[in-house]
């Protein structure tokens, strides 16, 4: 199943738990998916969202606030502009507006907003669902090297406007922050699954950036 078909079906199933307004549900899916289809997105696109959703489905049994986590997965990168530093906050505002319009419960909306904002730093949270969500967002770091390398190349394409002399140290600084953490993944589930490979991949990319 294509990422768009998978996400379309998942989106509808999720929204129908909160609203019977088919017109609004379809309109917001077109609105949402259109954002991710922006031609400047090489990594932060529908394929990334599908990957995050699938990661979350693999551990659904340990997630308490499933709907909030899933809505966060759909909306967490809806606003993505490499020239600004408030993408997560703007994505959260975008989500709150749309979810209120289809009648989603305020508790779900609040949690969704918190989870999206948490992806700005991926710090450990007292909320286990938040840790699982941000870990799913980072799961690409722990994939096999060839997949990770494609990811790193796609990130570079998204910053094509940045001169190489600036991109390399900037990207290196971001990667070093992950290695300097006590652990990259905050949940037991993703730590055990991806931590070792993620550190290996990051070290390899840092060598390439020298």
Short mmCIF file of N, CA and C in Angstrom, two decimals, residues 46-175:
data_model
loop_
_atom_site.label_atom_id
_atom_site.label_comp_id
_atom_site.label_asym_id
_atom_site.label_seq_id
_atom_site.Cartn_x
_atom_site.Cartn_y
_atom_site.Cartn_z
N UNK A 46 5.30 12.78 3.26
CA UNK A 46 4.33 11.76 3.65
C UNK A 46 4.98 10.42 3.98
N UNK A 47 6.10 10.12 3.33
CA UNK A 47 6.80 8.87 3.63
C UNK A 47 7.31 8.87 5.07
N UNK A 48 7.78 10.02 5.52
CA UNK A 48 8.23 10.14 6.92
C UNK A 48 7.06 9.95 7.88
N UNK A 49 5.93 10.58 7.57
CA UNK A 49 4.76 10.45 8.44
C UNK A 49 4.30 9.00 8.50
N UNK A 50 4.27 8.34 7.35
CA UNK A 50 3.87 6.93 7.31
C UNK A 50 4.82 6.08 8.15
N UNK A 51 6.10 6.38 8.07
CA UNK A 51 7.09 5.63 8.85
C UNK A 51 6.85 5.81 10.35
N UNK A 52 6.60 7.04 10.78
CA UNK A 52 6.34 7.31 12.20
C UNK A 52 5.08 6.58 12.66
N UNK A 53 4.03 6.65 11.86
CA UNK A 53 2.78 5.97 12.22
C UNK A 53 3.00 4.47 12.35
N UNK A 54 3.74 3.89 11.44
CA UNK A 54 4.00 2.45 11.50
C UNK A 54 4.84 2.09 12.73
N UNK A 55 5.80 2.93 13.07
CA UNK A 55 6.58 2.71 14.29
C UNK A 55 5.66 2.71 15.51
N UNK A 56 4.74 3.65 15.54
CA UNK A 56 3.81 3.74 16.66
C UNK A 56 2.86 2.55 16.72
N UNK A 57 2.41 2.10 15.56
CA UNK A 57 1.54 0.92 15.52
C UNK A 57 2.25 -0.31 16.08
N UNK A 58 3.57 -0.36 15.91
CA UNK A 58 4.33 -1.52 16.38
C UNK A 58 4.39 -1.59 17.90
N UNK A 59 4.07 -0.47 18.56
CA UNK A 59 4.08 -0.49 20.04
C UNK A 59 2.79 0.10 20.60
N UNK A 60 1.71 0.00 19.83
CA UNK A 60 0.42 0.57 20.24
C UNK A 60 -0.02 0.08 21.61
N UNK A 61 0.32 -1.17 21.93
CA UNK A 61 -0.15 -1.76 23.18
C UNK A 61 0.42 -1.08 24.42
N UNK A 62 1.49 -0.31 24.28
CA UNK A 62 2.07 0.37 25.45
C UNK A 62 1.80 1.87 25.43
N UNK A 63 0.94 2.31 24.52
CA UNK A 63 0.57 3.73 24.43
C UNK A 63 -0.80 3.93 25.07
N UNK A 64 -0.89 4.87 26.01
CA UNK A 64 -2.15 5.13 26.71
C UNK A 64 -3.05 6.08 25.94
N UNK A 65 -2.48 7.20 25.48
CA UNK A 65 -3.28 8.23 24.80
C UNK A 65 -3.10 8.09 23.28
N UNK A 66 -3.63 6.99 22.75
CA UNK A 66 -3.37 6.64 21.36
C UNK A 66 -3.81 7.72 20.39
N UNK A 67 -5.01 8.23 20.54
CA UNK A 67 -5.51 9.21 19.57
C UNK A 67 -4.65 10.47 19.56
N UNK A 68 -4.24 10.93 20.73
CA UNK A 68 -3.40 12.13 20.80
C UNK A 68 -2.05 11.89 20.13
N UNK A 69 -1.48 10.72 20.38
CA UNK A 69 -0.19 10.37 19.78
C UNK A 69 -0.32 10.28 18.26
N UNK A 70 -1.39 9.67 17.79
CA UNK A 70 -1.56 9.50 16.35
C UNK A 70 -1.83 10.83 15.65
N UNK A 71 -2.66 11.67 16.26
CA UNK A 71 -2.86 13.01 15.69
C UNK A 71 -1.53 13.77 15.64
N UNK A 72 -0.73 13.63 16.68
CA UNK A 72 0.58 14.30 16.70
C UNK A 72 1.47 13.80 15.57
N UNK A 73 1.40 12.51 15.29
CA UNK A 73 2.20 11.95 14.19
C UNK A 73 1.81 12.60 12.86
N UNK A 74 0.53 12.79 12.66
CA UNK A 74 0.07 13.40 11.41
C UNK A 74 0.48 14.87 11.29
N UNK A 75 0.45 15.59 12.39
CA UNK A 75 0.63 17.04 12.33
C UNK A 75 2.01 17.55 12.72
N UNK A 76 2.91 16.70 13.22
CA UNK A 76 4.11 17.25 13.86
C UNK A 76 5.07 17.98 12.92
N UNK A 77 5.02 17.69 11.63
CA UNK A 77 5.89 18.40 10.67
C UNK A 77 5.08 19.13 9.61
N UNK A 78 3.81 19.41 9.90
CA UNK A 78 2.96 20.02 8.87
C UNK A 78 3.51 21.39 8.45
N UNK A 79 4.07 22.12 9.38
CA UNK A 79 4.78 23.36 9.07
C UNK A 79 6.27 23.04 9.10
N UNK A 80 6.93 23.18 7.96
CA UNK A 80 8.36 22.87 7.91
C UNK A 80 9.04 23.83 6.96
N UNK A 81 9.79 24.75 7.54
CA UNK A 81 10.53 25.75 6.78
C UNK A 81 11.93 25.82 7.38
N UNK A 82 12.94 25.44 6.61
CA UNK A 82 14.30 25.39 7.14
C UNK A 82 14.83 26.76 7.52
N UNK A 83 14.13 27.81 7.14
CA UNK A 83 14.58 29.15 7.47
C UNK A 83 14.01 29.71 8.76
N UNK A 84 13.18 28.91 9.47
CA UNK A 84 12.59 29.40 10.71
C UNK A 84 12.89 28.44 11.85
N UNK A 85 12.74 28.90 13.09
CA UNK A 85 13.05 28.05 14.23
C UNK A 85 11.85 27.75 15.12
N UNK A 86 10.65 27.99 14.58
CA UNK A 86 9.45 27.72 15.37
C UNK A 86 8.49 26.77 14.65
N UNK A 87 9.04 25.89 13.84
CA UNK A 87 8.20 24.96 13.07
C UNK A 87 7.30 24.11 13.96
N UNK A 88 7.86 23.62 15.07
CA UNK A 88 7.09 22.74 15.95
C UNK A 88 5.92 23.48 16.58
N UNK A 89 6.18 24.69 17.06
CA UNK A 89 5.10 25.48 17.67
C UNK A 89 4.03 25.81 16.64
N UNK A 90 4.44 26.19 15.44
CA UNK A 90 3.47 26.51 14.39
C UNK A 90 2.68 25.27 13.96
N UNK A 91 3.34 24.13 13.92
CA UNK A 91 2.65 22.87 13.59
C UNK A 91 1.62 22.55 14.66
N UNK A 92 1.97 22.80 15.92
CA UNK A 92 1.05 22.54 17.02
C UNK A 92 -0.18 23.44 16.93
N UNK A 93 0.03 24.73 16.63
CA UNK A 93 -1.10 25.66 16.47
C UNK A 93 -1.99 25.22 15.32
N UNK A 94 -1.38 24.80 14.23
CA UNK A 94 -2.10 24.32 13.06
C UNK A 94 -2.99 23.14 13.45
N UNK A 95 -2.43 22.20 14.21
CA UNK A 95 -3.17 21.01 14.64
C UNK A 95 -4.34 21.38 15.55
N UNK A 96 -4.08 22.24 16.51
CA UNK A 96 -5.13 22.64 17.46
C UNK A 96 -6.32 23.24 16.72
N UNK A 97 -6.06 24.11 15.78
CA UNK A 97 -7.14 24.75 15.01
C UNK A 97 -7.98 23.73 14.26
N UNK A 98 -7.33 22.81 13.56
CA UNK A 98 -8.06 21.82 12.77
C UNK A 98 -8.82 20.84 13.64
N UNK A 99 -8.18 20.37 14.70
CA UNK A 99 -8.81 19.35 15.55
C UNK A 99 -10.01 19.91 16.30
N UNK A 100 -9.93 21.16 16.70
CA UNK A 100 -11.09 21.79 17.36
C UNK A 100 -12.26 21.89 16.39
N UNK A 101 -11.95 22.18 15.14
CA UNK A 101 -13.01 22.35 14.15
C UNK A 101 -13.76 21.07 13.84
N UNK A 102 -13.14 19.91 14.10
CA UNK A 102 -13.87 18.65 13.88
C UNK A 102 -14.34 18.04 15.20
N UNK A 103 -14.23 18.80 16.29
CA UNK A 103 -14.82 18.38 17.55
C UNK A 103 -14.02 17.41 18.38
N UNK A 104 -12.72 17.36 18.19
CA UNK A 104 -11.88 16.47 19.00
C UNK A 104 -11.85 16.98 20.44
N UNK A 105 -11.87 16.06 21.39
CA UNK A 105 -11.87 16.39 22.81
C UNK A 105 -10.66 17.26 23.18
N UNK A 106 -10.87 18.23 24.06
CA UNK A 106 -9.80 19.16 24.42
C UNK A 106 -8.62 18.49 25.09
N UNK A 107 -8.85 17.42 25.83
CA UNK A 107 -7.74 16.70 26.47
C UNK A 107 -6.85 16.07 25.40
N UNK A 108 -7.47 15.48 24.39
CA UNK A 108 -6.72 14.89 23.28
C UNK A 108 -5.93 15.98 22.55
N UNK A 109 -6.57 17.12 22.31
CA UNK A 109 -5.91 18.22 21.62
C UNK A 109 -4.72 18.73 22.43
N UNK A 110 -4.91 18.89 23.73
CA UNK A 110 -3.82 19.37 24.59
C UNK A 110 -2.62 18.44 24.53
N UNK A 111 -2.87 17.14 24.66
CA UNK A 111 -1.78 16.18 24.62
C UNK A 111 -1.09 16.17 23.26
N UNK A 112 -1.89 16.23 22.21
CA UNK A 112 -1.34 16.27 20.85
C UNK A 112 -0.40 17.47 20.71
N UNK A 113 -0.85 18.62 21.16
CA UNK A 113 -0.03 19.84 21.09
C UNK A 113 1.28 19.66 21.84
N UNK A 114 1.21 19.11 23.06
CA UNK A 114 2.41 18.90 23.87
C UNK A 114 3.39 17.97 23.18
N UNK A 115 2.88 16.91 22.56
CA UNK A 115 3.75 15.94 21.90
C UNK A 115 4.45 16.56 20.69
N UNK A 116 3.71 17.37 19.93
CA UNK A 116 4.32 18.02 18.76
C UNK A 116 5.43 18.97 19.19
N UNK A 117 5.16 19.80 20.18
CA UNK A 117 6.16 20.76 20.65
C UNK A 117 7.40 20.03 21.18
N UNK A 118 7.20 18.86 21.76
CA UNK A 118 8.33 18.09 22.32
C UNK A 118 9.34 17.66 21.26
N UNK A 119 8.93 17.62 19.99
CA UNK A 119 9.87 17.23 18.94
C UNK A 119 10.89 18.32 18.62
N UNK A 120 10.75 19.48 19.26
CA UNK A 120 11.73 20.55 19.04
C UNK A 120 13.07 20.23 19.69
N UNK A 121 13.04 19.39 20.74
CA UNK A 121 14.31 19.05 21.40
C UNK A 121 14.45 17.56 21.73
N UNK A 122 13.34 16.82 21.67
CA UNK A 122 13.35 15.38 21.93
C UNK A 122 13.87 15.04 23.33
N UNK A 123 13.67 15.95 24.28
CA UNK A 123 14.10 15.69 25.65
C UNK A 123 13.20 14.67 26.33
N UNK A 124 13.71 14.06 27.38
CA UNK A 124 12.93 13.07 28.12
C UNK A 124 11.79 13.77 28.84
N UNK A 125 10.63 13.11 28.84
CA UNK A 125 9.42 13.67 29.45
C UNK A 125 8.94 12.76 30.58
N UNK A 126 8.15 13.33 31.48
CA UNK A 126 7.51 12.52 32.52
C UNK A 126 6.34 11.74 31.93
N UNK A 127 5.93 12.10 30.72
CA UNK A 127 4.82 11.44 30.02
C UNK A 127 5.39 10.34 29.13
N UNK A 128 5.09 9.10 29.44
CA UNK A 128 5.66 7.98 28.68
C UNK A 128 5.21 7.99 27.22
N UNK A 129 3.98 8.43 26.97
CA UNK A 129 3.50 8.51 25.59
C UNK A 129 4.31 9.53 24.79
N UNK A 130 4.66 10.62 25.43
CA UNK A 130 5.48 11.65 24.77
C UNK A 130 6.84 11.07 24.40
N UNK A 131 7.44 10.32 25.31
CA UNK A 131 8.74 9.70 25.02
C UNK A 131 8.65 8.74 23.85
N UNK A 132 7.60 7.95 23.82
CA UNK A 132 7.42 7.00 22.71
C UNK A 132 7.24 7.75 21.40
N UNK A 133 6.45 8.82 21.43
CA UNK A 133 6.21 9.57 20.20
C UNK A 133 7.48 10.20 19.64
N UNK A 134 8.23 10.90 20.49
CA UNK A 134 9.43 11.56 19.98
C UNK A 134 10.48 10.53 19.56
N UNK A 135 10.48 9.37 20.21
CA UNK A 135 11.39 8.30 19.80
C UNK A 135 11.01 7.76 18.42
N UNK A 136 9.72 7.63 18.18
CA UNK A 136 9.27 7.17 16.86
C UNK A 136 9.70 8.16 15.78
N UNK A 137 9.66 9.44 16.11
CA UNK A 137 10.09 10.48 15.18
C UNK A 137 11.58 10.34 14.86
N UNK A 138 12.36 9.88 15.84
CA UNK A 138 13.81 9.73 15.66
C UNK A 138 14.23 8.35 15.18
N UNK A 139 13.28 7.47 14.97
CA UNK A 139 13.61 6.06 14.68
C UNK A 139 14.48 5.89 13.44
N UNK A 140 14.42 6.84 12.50
CA UNK A 140 15.26 6.77 11.30
C UNK A 140 16.74 6.70 11.67
N UNK A 141 17.10 7.27 12.81
CA UNK A 141 18.51 7.28 13.23
C UNK A 141 19.05 5.87 13.46
N UNK A 142 18.17 4.94 13.79
CA UNK A 142 18.60 3.59 14.11
C UNK A 142 18.36 2.57 13.01
N UNK A 143 18.09 3.03 11.82
CA UNK A 143 17.86 2.12 10.70
C UNK A 143 19.20 1.66 10.12
N UNK A 144 19.20 0.62 9.27
CA UNK A 144 20.44 0.18 8.63
C UNK A 144 21.13 1.33 7.91
N UNK A 145 22.45 1.26 7.82
CA UNK A 145 23.25 2.38 7.31
C UNK A 145 22.79 2.92 5.97
N UNK A 146 22.46 2.06 5.02
CA UNK A 146 22.04 2.53 3.69
C UNK A 146 20.79 3.40 3.78
N UNK A 147 19.87 3.00 4.64
CA UNK A 147 18.64 3.77 4.83
C UNK A 147 18.94 5.09 5.54
N UNK A 148 19.80 5.02 6.53
CA UNK A 148 20.21 6.23 7.25
C UNK A 148 20.92 7.20 6.31
N UNK A 149 21.78 6.68 5.46
CA UNK A 149 22.53 7.52 4.53
C UNK A 149 21.58 8.25 3.58
N UNK A 150 20.55 7.56 3.11
CA UNK A 150 19.56 8.20 2.25
C UNK A 150 18.84 9.33 3.00
N UNK A 151 18.53 9.06 4.25
CA UNK A 151 17.91 10.09 5.10
C UNK A 151 18.81 11.32 5.22
N UNK A 152 20.09 11.10 5.49
CA UNK A 152 21.01 12.23 5.66
C UNK A 152 21.16 13.02 4.37
N UNK A 153 21.15 12.32 3.24
CA UNK A 153 21.23 13.00 1.94
C UNK A 153 19.96 13.82 1.67
N UNK A 154 18.81 13.29 2.08
CA UNK A 154 17.56 14.02 1.89
C UNK A 154 17.49 15.27 2.77
N UNK A 155 18.02 15.17 3.98
CA UNK A 155 18.09 16.35 4.85
C UNK A 155 18.96 17.42 4.18
N UNK A 156 20.08 17.01 3.62
CA UNK A 156 20.98 17.96 2.96
C UNK A 156 20.27 18.65 1.79
N UNK A 157 19.44 17.89 1.06
CA UNK A 157 18.69 18.48 -0.05
C UNK A 157 17.73 19.56 0.45
N UNK A 158 17.16 19.35 1.62
CA UNK A 158 16.23 20.33 2.18
C UNK A 158 16.96 21.62 2.57
N UNK A 159 18.27 21.52 2.74
CA UNK A 159 19.09 22.69 3.06
C UNK A 159 19.99 23.07 1.89
N UNK A 160 19.52 22.81 0.69
CA UNK A 160 20.34 23.07 -0.51
C UNK A 160 20.72 24.54 -0.63
N UNK A 161 19.94 25.42 -0.03
CA UNK A 161 20.22 26.85 -0.10
C UNK A 161 21.36 27.26 0.84
N UNK A 162 21.77 26.36 1.72
CA UNK A 162 22.82 26.66 2.69
C UNK A 162 24.17 26.24 2.12
N UNK A 163 25.15 27.12 2.07
CA UNK A 163 26.48 26.75 1.55
C UNK A 163 27.07 25.59 2.35
N UNK A 164 27.81 24.75 1.66
CA UNK A 164 28.40 23.57 2.28
C UNK A 164 29.27 23.93 3.48
N UNK A 165 29.96 25.05 3.39
CA UNK A 165 30.84 25.48 4.47
C UNK A 165 30.07 25.79 5.75
N UNK A 166 28.79 26.09 5.62
CA UNK A 166 27.94 26.33 6.78
C UNK A 166 27.15 25.09 7.16
N UNK A 167 26.74 24.33 6.14
CA UNK A 167 25.92 23.15 6.42
C UNK A 167 26.67 22.11 7.24
N UNK A 168 27.90 21.82 6.86
CA UNK A 168 28.67 20.77 7.53
C UNK A 168 28.82 21.01 9.04
N UNK A 169 29.29 22.17 9.46
CA UNK A 169 29.40 22.38 10.91
C UNK A 169 28.04 22.44 11.61
N UNK A 170 27.03 22.96 10.91
CA UNK A 170 25.70 23.03 11.49
C UNK A 170 25.10 21.65 11.72
N UNK A 171 25.20 20.82 10.70
CA UNK A 171 24.70 19.45 10.81
C UNK A 171 25.50 18.67 11.85
N UNK A 172 26.80 18.86 11.87
CA UNK A 172 27.66 18.18 12.84
C UNK A 172 27.27 18.54 14.27
N UNK A 173 26.94 19.80 14.49
CA UNK A 173 26.55 20.25 15.83
C UNK A 173 25.26 19.57 16.28
N UNK A 174 24.31 19.44 15.35
CA UNK A 174 23.05 18.76 15.66
C UNK A 174 23.31 17.31 16.04
N UNK A 175 24.13 16.64 15.25
CA UNK A 175 24.42 15.23 15.51
C UNK A 175 25.19 15.04 16.81
#
